[in-house]
XYZ file of C-alpha atoms in Angstrom:
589
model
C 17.865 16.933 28.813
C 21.212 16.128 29.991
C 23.947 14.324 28.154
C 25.271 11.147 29.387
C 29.243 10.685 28.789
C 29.063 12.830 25.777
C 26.132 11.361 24.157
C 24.033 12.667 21.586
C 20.311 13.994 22.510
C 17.362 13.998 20.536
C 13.880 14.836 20.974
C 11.138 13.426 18.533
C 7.751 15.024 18.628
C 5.126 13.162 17.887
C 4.582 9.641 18.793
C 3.122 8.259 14.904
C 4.873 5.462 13.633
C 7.368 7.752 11.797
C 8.464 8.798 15.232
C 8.343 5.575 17.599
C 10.628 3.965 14.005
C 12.960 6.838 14.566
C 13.305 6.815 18.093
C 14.127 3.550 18.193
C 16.676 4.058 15.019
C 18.511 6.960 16.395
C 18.574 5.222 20.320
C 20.449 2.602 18.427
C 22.684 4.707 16.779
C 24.025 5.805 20.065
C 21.216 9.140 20.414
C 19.910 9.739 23.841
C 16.099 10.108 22.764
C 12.723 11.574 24.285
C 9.622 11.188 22.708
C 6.845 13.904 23.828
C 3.278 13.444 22.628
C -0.035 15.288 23.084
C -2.637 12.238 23.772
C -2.440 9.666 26.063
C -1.268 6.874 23.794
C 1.081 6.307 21.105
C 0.422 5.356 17.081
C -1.298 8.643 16.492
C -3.830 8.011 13.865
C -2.495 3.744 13.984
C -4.023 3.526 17.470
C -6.911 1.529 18.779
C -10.581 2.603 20.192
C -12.481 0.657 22.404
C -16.265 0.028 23.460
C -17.635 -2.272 25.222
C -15.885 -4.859 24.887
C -15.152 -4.092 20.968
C -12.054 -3.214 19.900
C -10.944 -1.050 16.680
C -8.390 0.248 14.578
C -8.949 3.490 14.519
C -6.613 4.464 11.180
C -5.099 1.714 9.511
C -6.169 -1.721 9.111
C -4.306 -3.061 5.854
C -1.114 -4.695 6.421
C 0.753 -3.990 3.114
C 4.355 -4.020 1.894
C 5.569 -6.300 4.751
C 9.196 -5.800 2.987
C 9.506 -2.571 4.598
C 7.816 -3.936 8.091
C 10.637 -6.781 8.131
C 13.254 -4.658 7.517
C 12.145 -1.735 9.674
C 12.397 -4.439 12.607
C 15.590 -6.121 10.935
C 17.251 -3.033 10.913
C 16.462 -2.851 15.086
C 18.214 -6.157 15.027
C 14.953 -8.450 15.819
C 12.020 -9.310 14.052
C 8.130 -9.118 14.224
C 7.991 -12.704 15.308
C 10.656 -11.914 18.290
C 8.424 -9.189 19.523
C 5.262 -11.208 19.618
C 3.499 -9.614 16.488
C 1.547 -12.502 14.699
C 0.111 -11.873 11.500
C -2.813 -13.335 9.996
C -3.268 -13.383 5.710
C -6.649 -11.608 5.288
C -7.960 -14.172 2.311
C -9.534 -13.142 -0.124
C -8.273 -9.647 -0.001
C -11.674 -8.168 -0.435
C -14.970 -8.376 -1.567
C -16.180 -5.514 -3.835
C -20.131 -4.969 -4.566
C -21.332 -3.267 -7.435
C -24.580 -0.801 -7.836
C -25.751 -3.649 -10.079
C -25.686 -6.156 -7.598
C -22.694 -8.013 -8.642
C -19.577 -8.681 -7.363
C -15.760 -9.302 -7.502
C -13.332 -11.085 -5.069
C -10.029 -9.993 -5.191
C -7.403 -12.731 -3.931
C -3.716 -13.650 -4.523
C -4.911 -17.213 -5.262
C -4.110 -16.946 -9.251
C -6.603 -19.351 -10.328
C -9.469 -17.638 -8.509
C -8.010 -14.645 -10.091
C -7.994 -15.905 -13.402
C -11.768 -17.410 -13.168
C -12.983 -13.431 -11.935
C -11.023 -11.624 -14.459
C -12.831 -14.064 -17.564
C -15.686 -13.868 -16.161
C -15.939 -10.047 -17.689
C -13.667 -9.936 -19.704
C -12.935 -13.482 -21.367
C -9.136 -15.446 -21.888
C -8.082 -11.997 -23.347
C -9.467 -10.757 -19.889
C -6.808 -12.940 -18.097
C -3.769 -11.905 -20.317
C -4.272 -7.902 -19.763
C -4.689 -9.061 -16.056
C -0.910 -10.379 -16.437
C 0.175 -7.374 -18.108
C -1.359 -5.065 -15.668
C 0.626 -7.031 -13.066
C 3.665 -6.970 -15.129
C 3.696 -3.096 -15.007
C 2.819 -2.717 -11.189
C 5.561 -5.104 -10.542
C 8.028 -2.812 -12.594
C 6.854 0.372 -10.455
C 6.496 -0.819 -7.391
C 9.918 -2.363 -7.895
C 11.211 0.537 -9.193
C 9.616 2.773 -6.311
C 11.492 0.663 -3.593
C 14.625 1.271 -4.664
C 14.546 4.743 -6.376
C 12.120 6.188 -4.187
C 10.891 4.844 -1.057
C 14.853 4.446 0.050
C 16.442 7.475 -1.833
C 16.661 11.242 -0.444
C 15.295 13.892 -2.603
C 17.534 16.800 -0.711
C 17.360 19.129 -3.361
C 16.120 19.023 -7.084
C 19.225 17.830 -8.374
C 18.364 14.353 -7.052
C 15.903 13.735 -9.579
C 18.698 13.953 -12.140
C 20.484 10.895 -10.863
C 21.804 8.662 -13.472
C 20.127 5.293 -11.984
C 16.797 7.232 -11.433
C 16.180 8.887 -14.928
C 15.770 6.191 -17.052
C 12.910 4.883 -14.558
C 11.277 7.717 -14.681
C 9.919 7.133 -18.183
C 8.598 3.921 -16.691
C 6.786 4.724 -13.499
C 4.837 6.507 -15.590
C 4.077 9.566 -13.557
C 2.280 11.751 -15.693
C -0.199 9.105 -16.781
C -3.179 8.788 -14.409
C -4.309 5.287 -12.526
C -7.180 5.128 -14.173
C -5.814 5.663 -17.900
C -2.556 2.644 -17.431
C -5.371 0.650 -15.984
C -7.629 1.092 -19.308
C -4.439 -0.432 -21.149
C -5.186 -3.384 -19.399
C -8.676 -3.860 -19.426
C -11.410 -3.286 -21.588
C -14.432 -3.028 -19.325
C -15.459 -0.369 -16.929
C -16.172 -2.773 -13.950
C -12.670 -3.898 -14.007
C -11.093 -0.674 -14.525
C -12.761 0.536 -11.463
C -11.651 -2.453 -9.714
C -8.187 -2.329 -10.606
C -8.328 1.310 -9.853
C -9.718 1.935 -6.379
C -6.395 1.510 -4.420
C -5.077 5.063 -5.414
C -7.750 5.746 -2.272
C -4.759 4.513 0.063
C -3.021 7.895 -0.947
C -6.328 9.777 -0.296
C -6.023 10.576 -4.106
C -8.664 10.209 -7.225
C -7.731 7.035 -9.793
C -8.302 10.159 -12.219
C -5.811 12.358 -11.075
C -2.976 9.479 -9.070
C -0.011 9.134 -11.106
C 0.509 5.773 -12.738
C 3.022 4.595 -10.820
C 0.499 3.790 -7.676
C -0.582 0.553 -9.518
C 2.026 -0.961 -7.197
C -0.585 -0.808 -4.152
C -2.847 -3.291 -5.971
C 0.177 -5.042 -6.805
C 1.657 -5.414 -3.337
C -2.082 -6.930 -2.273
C -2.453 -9.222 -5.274
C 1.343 -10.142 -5.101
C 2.270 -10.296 -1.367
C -1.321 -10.335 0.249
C -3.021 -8.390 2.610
C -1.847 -8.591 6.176
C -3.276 -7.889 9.498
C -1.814 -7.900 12.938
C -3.469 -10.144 16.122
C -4.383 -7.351 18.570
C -4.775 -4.932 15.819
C -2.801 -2.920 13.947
C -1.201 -1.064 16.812
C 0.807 -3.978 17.862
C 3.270 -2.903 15.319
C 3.871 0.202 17.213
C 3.457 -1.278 20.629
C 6.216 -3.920 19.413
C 8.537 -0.844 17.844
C 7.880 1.761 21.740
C 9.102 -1.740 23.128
C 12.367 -2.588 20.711
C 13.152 1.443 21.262
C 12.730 1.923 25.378
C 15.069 -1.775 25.781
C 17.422 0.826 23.682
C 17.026 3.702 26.204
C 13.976 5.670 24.267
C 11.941 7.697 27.171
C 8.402 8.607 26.231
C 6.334 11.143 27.630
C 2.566 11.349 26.790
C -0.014 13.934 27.558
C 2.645 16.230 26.897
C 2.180 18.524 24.086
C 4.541 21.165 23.107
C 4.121 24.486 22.589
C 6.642 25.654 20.173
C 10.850 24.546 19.007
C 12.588 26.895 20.699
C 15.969 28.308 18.317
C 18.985 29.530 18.922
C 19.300 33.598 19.199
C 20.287 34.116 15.414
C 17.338 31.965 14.714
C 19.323 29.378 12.552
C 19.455 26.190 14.764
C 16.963 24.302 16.475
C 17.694 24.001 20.493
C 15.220 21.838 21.649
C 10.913 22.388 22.375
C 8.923 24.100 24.898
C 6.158 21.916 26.411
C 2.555 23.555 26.988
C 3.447 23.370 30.738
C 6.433 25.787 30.339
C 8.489 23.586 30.879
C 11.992 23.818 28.415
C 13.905 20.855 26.725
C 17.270 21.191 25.131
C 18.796 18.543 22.318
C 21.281 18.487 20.050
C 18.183 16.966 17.565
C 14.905 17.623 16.603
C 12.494 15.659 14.778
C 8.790 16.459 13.965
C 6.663 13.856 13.871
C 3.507 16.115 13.917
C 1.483 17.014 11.182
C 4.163 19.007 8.609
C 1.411 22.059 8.286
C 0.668 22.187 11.430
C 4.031 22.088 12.798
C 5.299 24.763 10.229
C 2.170 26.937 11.045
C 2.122 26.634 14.958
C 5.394 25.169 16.324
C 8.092 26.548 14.068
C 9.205 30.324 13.716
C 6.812 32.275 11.302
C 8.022 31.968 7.500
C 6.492 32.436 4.090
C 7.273 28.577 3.869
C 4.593 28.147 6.262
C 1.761 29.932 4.161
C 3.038 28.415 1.064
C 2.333 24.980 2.904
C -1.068 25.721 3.860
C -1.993 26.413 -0.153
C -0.946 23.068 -0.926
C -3.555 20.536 -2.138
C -4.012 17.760 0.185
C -5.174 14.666 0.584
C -9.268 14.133 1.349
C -10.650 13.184 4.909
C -13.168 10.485 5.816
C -16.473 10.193 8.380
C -15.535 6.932 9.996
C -17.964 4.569 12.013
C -16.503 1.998 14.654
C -19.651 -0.387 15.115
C -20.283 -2.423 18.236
C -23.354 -5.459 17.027
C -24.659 -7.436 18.867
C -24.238 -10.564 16.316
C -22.471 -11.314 13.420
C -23.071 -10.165 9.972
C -22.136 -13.475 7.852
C -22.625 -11.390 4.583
C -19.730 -9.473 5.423
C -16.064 -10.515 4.521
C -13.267 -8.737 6.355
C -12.553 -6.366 3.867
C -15.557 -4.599 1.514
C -15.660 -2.206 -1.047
C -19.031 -0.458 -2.003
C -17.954 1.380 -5.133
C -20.429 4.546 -6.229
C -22.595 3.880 -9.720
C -21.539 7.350 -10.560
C -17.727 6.268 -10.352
C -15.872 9.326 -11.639
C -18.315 11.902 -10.069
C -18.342 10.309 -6.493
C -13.955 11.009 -6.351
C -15.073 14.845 -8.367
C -17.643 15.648 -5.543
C -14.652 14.746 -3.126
C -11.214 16.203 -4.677
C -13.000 18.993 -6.869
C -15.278 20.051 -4.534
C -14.741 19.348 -0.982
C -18.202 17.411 -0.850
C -19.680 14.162 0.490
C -21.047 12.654 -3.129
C -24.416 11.894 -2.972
C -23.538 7.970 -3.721
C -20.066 7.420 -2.219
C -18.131 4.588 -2.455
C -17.008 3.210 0.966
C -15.040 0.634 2.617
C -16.297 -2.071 5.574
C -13.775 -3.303 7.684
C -14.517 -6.698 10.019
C -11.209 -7.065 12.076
C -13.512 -9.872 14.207
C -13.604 -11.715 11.283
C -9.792 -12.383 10.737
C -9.293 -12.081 14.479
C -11.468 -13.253 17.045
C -9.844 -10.768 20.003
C -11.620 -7.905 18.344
C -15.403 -8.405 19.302
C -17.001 -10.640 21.638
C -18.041 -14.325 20.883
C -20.733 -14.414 18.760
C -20.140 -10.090 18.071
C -18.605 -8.438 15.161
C -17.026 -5.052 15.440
C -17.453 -3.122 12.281
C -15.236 0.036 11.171
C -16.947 2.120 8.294
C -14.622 4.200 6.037
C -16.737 7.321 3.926
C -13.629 9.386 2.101
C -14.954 12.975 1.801
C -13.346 16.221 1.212
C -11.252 18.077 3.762
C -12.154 21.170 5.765
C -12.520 24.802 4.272
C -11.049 27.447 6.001
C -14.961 29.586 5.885
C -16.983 26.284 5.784
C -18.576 27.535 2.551
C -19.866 26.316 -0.571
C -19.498 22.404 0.222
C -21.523 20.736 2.194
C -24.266 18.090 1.021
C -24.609 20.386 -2.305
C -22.125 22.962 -3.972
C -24.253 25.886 -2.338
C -24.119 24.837 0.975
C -21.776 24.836 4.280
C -19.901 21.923 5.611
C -22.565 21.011 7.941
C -21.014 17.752 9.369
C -24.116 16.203 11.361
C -26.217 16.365 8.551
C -23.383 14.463 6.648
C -22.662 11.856 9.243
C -26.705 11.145 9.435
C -26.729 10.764 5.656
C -23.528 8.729 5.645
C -24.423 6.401 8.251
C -28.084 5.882 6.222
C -26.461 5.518 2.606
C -23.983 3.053 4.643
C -26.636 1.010 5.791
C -29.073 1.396 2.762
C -26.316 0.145 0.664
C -25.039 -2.805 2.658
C -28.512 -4.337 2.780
C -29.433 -3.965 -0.826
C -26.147 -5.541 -2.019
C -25.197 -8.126 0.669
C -28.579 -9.621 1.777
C -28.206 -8.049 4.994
C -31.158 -6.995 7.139
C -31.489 -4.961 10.554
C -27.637 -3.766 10.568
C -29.060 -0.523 12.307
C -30.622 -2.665 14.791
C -27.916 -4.514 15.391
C -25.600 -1.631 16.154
C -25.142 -1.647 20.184
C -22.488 1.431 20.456
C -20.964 3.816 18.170
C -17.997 6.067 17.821
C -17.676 8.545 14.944
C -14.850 10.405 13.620
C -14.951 13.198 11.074
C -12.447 15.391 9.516
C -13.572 18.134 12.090
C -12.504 15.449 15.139
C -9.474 14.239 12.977
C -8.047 17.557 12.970
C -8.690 17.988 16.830
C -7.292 14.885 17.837
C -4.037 14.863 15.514
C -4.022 18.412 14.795
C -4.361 17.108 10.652
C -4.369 20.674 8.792
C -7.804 20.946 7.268
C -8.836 17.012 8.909
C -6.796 15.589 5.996
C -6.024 11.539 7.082
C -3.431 11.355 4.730
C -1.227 14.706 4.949
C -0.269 16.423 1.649
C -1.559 15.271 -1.892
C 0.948 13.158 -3.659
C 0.395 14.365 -7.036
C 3.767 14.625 -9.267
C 4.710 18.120 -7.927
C 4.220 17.135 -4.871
C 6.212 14.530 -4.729
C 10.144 13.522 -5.079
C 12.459 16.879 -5.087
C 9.343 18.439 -4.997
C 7.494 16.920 -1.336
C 8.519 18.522 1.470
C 12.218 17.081 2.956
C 13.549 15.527 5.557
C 15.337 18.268 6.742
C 14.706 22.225 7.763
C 15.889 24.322 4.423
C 16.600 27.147 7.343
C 17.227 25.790 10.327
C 20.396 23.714 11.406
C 19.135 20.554 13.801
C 15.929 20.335 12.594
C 14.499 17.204 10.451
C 10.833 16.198 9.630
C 9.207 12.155 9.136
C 5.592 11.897 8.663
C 3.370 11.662 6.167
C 3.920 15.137 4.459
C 7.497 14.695 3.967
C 9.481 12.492 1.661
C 8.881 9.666 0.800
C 5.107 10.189 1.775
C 2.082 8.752 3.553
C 1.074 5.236 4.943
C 2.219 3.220 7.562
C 5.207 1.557 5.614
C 5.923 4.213 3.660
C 6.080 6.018 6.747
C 8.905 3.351 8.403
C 10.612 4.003 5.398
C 10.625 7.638 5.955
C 12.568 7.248 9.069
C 14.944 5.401 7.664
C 16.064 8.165 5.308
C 15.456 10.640 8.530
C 17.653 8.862 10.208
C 20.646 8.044 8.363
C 20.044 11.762 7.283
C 20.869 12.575 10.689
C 23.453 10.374 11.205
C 25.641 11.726 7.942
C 25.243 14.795 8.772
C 27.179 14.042 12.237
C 29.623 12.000 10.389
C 28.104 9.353 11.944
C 28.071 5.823 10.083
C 24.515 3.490 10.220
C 24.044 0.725 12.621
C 22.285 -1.234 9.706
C 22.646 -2.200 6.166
C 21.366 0.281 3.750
C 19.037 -1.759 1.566
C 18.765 -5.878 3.081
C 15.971 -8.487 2.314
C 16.153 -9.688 5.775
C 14.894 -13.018 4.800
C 17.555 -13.617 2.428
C 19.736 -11.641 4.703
C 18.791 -15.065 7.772
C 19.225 -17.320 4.876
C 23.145 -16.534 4.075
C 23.701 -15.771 7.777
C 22.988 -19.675 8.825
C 25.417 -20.834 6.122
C 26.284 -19.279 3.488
C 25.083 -19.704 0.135
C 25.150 -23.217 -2.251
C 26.401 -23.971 -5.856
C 22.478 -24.415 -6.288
C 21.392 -21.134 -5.086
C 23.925 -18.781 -7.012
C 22.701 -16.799 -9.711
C 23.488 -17.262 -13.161
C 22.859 -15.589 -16.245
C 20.356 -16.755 -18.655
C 20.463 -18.122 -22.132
C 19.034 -15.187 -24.493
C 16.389 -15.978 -27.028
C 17.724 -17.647 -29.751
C 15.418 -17.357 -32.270
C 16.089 -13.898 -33.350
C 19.268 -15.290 -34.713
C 17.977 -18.692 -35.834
C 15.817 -16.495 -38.435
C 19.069 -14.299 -39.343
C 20.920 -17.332 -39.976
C 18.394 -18.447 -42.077
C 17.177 -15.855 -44.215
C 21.251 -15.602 -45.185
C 21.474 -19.311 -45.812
C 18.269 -18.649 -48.197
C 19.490 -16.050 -50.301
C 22.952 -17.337 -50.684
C 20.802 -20.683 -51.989
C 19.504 -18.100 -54.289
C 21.825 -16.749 -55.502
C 23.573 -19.952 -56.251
C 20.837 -21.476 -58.034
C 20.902 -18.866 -60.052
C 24.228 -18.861 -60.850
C 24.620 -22.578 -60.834
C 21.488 -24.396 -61.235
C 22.142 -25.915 -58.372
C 19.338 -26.935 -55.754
C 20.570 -26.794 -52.199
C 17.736 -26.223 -50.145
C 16.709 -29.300 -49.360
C 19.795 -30.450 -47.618
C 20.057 -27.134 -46.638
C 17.184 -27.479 -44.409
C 18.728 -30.527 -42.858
C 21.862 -28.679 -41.981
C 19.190 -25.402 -40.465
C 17.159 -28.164 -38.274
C 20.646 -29.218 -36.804
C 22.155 -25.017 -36.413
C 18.598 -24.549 -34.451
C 18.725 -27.093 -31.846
C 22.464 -26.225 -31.283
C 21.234 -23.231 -30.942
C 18.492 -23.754 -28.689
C 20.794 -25.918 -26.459
């Protein structure tokens, strides 16, 4: 690569939305930038499969935390709506069946919300609802600005005076599952308020309580989902980055990041071809493990990588019918009978559970451009465990191998078993014109995913915070990581996040100041820009409870009444009580 005028190069490898964000952030900042990736397209797993006319997301089709999607594209200096992304609100947010044959629809509309929650549980139902939300609000709060836009560059920063006394709070070493049962006192809605920890690729059992804030963000701020599919977000971030200069360069993988001759700084990549690319920056946008394992230098940090527990995998269905399935919303979840040994059989022991809970995805549904008229497509999500390095001792039981068609056959019938005997449904396997499957084995092929894990590195406590892998090489100068197995940690937003702190990691270690605002609500952000702000908007303080002190004021008033009746023989209290009436509603006022 050559340097124009003096300008700073950087390569990014890998074309996931932690790299395309990054790109695009450093091209702004004034970075020369290629982008090399191995397939033909960009989005890595947030990319889009077609068939016959169907179209589907092949990774991610919830739209959450649109915060961090505004201000990724706020930061660029335009906007989702400026690059022609249109968002529909998926409402309700989903429909979850039960073994039982009951159901529950979860929605941001508070009243429906209210009349689902007492339907189990009764009024007190509706009040732990509130609470529940009242805690999710505080972590995922919390989490935005300690965590999600905070550096963890060495252990120190967990020490950091603003970030200790939250850390009581987000309540890390408290499971899901257990904050939940302060909530609610019924098992059906503790598995309902529970089944987002999932998103991580983690068990409700095991998640730390501070991932309450994904059901938060759905029940809060909706669930979102982009016309075109979910890979318009990328398309719409390649676009914002090549008007800044970005070059990308598919089908072109790499073959290893070549270092300097004392083997302390990164000079640029090697491509598969032989071909040799020099920067002044390197960022790996591959999967961490993998790039540790195959592209970097050998090092014990590599091996002590690999032993790290990870997040599970999934056999995925994309579904071409050949009508529409009415009984199906957008968004399902099938939840197991056997709740707690469905997520054991797939975090304990590598295993497909013999009833697994699943999710059903309808993008045609909320989007008509995704199927034919008078067609659904239909993606099918089965979480299972990940690969084992010898394929033994977890397959369809704890004795077996990980014999993947037999557990894509028994998926796809427990899928369709299921769907009929809760929904109504009849003759889905009839119906199915075209199919695509993915498994972890094809994962891992495709996106080189170390063990055909979807969601990178397990985001228990220790392996998150100081503790996650950073944003920069320990060892080598010029080399910095964003993905889903570095800090802050995995899912699309979380991801743009992620390149956020890459970048302006980058940047300060150059000396180099940001071409954005560190932490902006870019709605309020338009707001002040068109005219400042009014007497009416401005924040004030507000009045404290006064009835703490109304009581103190009284209780003295009492005794010295008391004591000078005693003394005395004097009644005062009842004009006393005159005088309290009028010290309470000055009080009040």
């Amino acid at each position: 690569m050559d340097t124009k005028q003096g300008r700073k190069t950087a390569i990014v490898v890998g074309a996931g939305v932690g790299g395309v964000s990054t790109a695009a952030r450093l091209a702004k900042a004034g970075f020369e930038v290629t982008v090399l990736e191995k397939n033909d397209f960009t989005g890595g797993r947030c990319s889009l499969l077609y068939k016959d006319g169907h179209r589907f997301d092949q990774g991610p089709s919830l739209l959450l935390l649109p915060r961090l999607f505004e201000e990724a594209f706020y930061d660029l200096g335009t906007s989702m709506e400026a690059e022609g992304v249109k968002l529909f609100k998926c409402e309700p947010n989903y429909h979850m069946w039960f073994s039982d044959g009951e159901s529950f629809t979860l929605s941001t509309d508070l009243a429906q919300m209210k009349r689902e929650v007492e339907k189990w549980e009764g009024k007190d139902g509706f009040e732990g609802y509130l609470g529940f939300m009242e805690e999710a609000h505080r972590h995922y709060e919390a989490s935005v600005v300690h965590v999600l836009r905070k550096n963890f560059t060495t252990f120190w920063n967990m020490l950091r005076p603003s970030f200790l006394p939250w850390l009581r709070q987000l309540h890390p070493f408290e499971s899901v599952y257990r904050r939940t049962s302060m909530y609610f006192s019924t098992e059906r809605l503790r598995r309902v308020f529970t089944f987002g920890s999932m998103y991580m690729g983690m068990s409700p059992y095991d998640a730390p309580g501070t991932y309450s804030l994904l059901q938060y963000t759905e029940l809060a701020e909706g669930i979102w989902y982009p016309e075109g599919g979910f890979h318009r977000i990328v398309e719409a971030l390649v676009g914002v980055g090549e008007r800044m200069g970005v070059k990308y360069r598919l089908s072109t993988p790499i073959s290893s990041v070549t270092v300097s001759p004392d083997g302390r700084t990164v000079t640029g990549v090697k491509l598969e071809s032989g071909e040799q690319l020099t920067a002044d920056v390197v960022v790996i946008n591959a999967d961490l493990v993998y790039a540790y394992n195959h592209l970097l230098p050998p090092s014990p940090r590599a091996a002590s990588l690999s032993k790290r527990s990870t997040s599970c995998s999934s056999i995925s269905f994309y579904w071409a019918m050949d009508r529409i399935i009415p009984e199906l919303r957008t968004h399902n979840i099938f939840l197991a009978e056997d709740y707690r040994a469905s997520f054991d059989d797939i975090f304990d022991r590598q295993m497909m559970p013999e009833q697994p809970s699943f999710y059903v995805n309808v993008p045609s549904r909320v989007d008509p451009t995704a199927a034919p008229e008078g067609r659904d497509s239909i993606v099918v999500l089965v979480p299972v465990g990940h690969l084992l390095e010898d394929g033994a001792g977890r397959g369809l039981q704890a004795q077996t191998k990980q014999d993947w068609e037999a557990m894509v056959e028994r998926a796809r019938q427990e899928v369709f078993s299921v769907i009929e005997s809760r929904t109504g449904a009849r003759g889905l396997r009839e119906s199915v014109t075209a199919e695509i499957v993915n498994t972890p084995r094809s994962w891992k092929q495709r996106f080189n995913l170390d063990k055909g894990a979807i969601l990178g590195i397990s985001h228990s406590f220790f392996n998150v915070l100081s503790f996650r892998p950073r944003t920069r090489h320990p060892d080598l100068a010029n080399c910095y990581f964003v993905g889903a197995s570095t800090h802050p940690g995995t899912g699309v937003p979380i991801c743009l996040a992620g390149s956020k702190l890459t970048s302006e990691q980058i940047l300060s270690d150059r000396r180099m100041s940001y071409p954005w605002s560190a932490a902006v609500d870019p709605a309020q952000a338009r707001r002040l820009a068109k005219g400042g702000q009014a007497d009416i908007d401005r924040q004030m303080s507000r009045p404290g409870d006064a009835m703490p002190l109304f009581i103190l004021l009284s209780v003295v008033v009492l005794l010295m009444a008391v004591m000078l009746y005693g003394v005395t023989g004097i009644n005062i209290v009842e004009p006393l009580s005159s005088v309290g009436l009028k010290m309470r509603q000055v009080i009040s006022s």
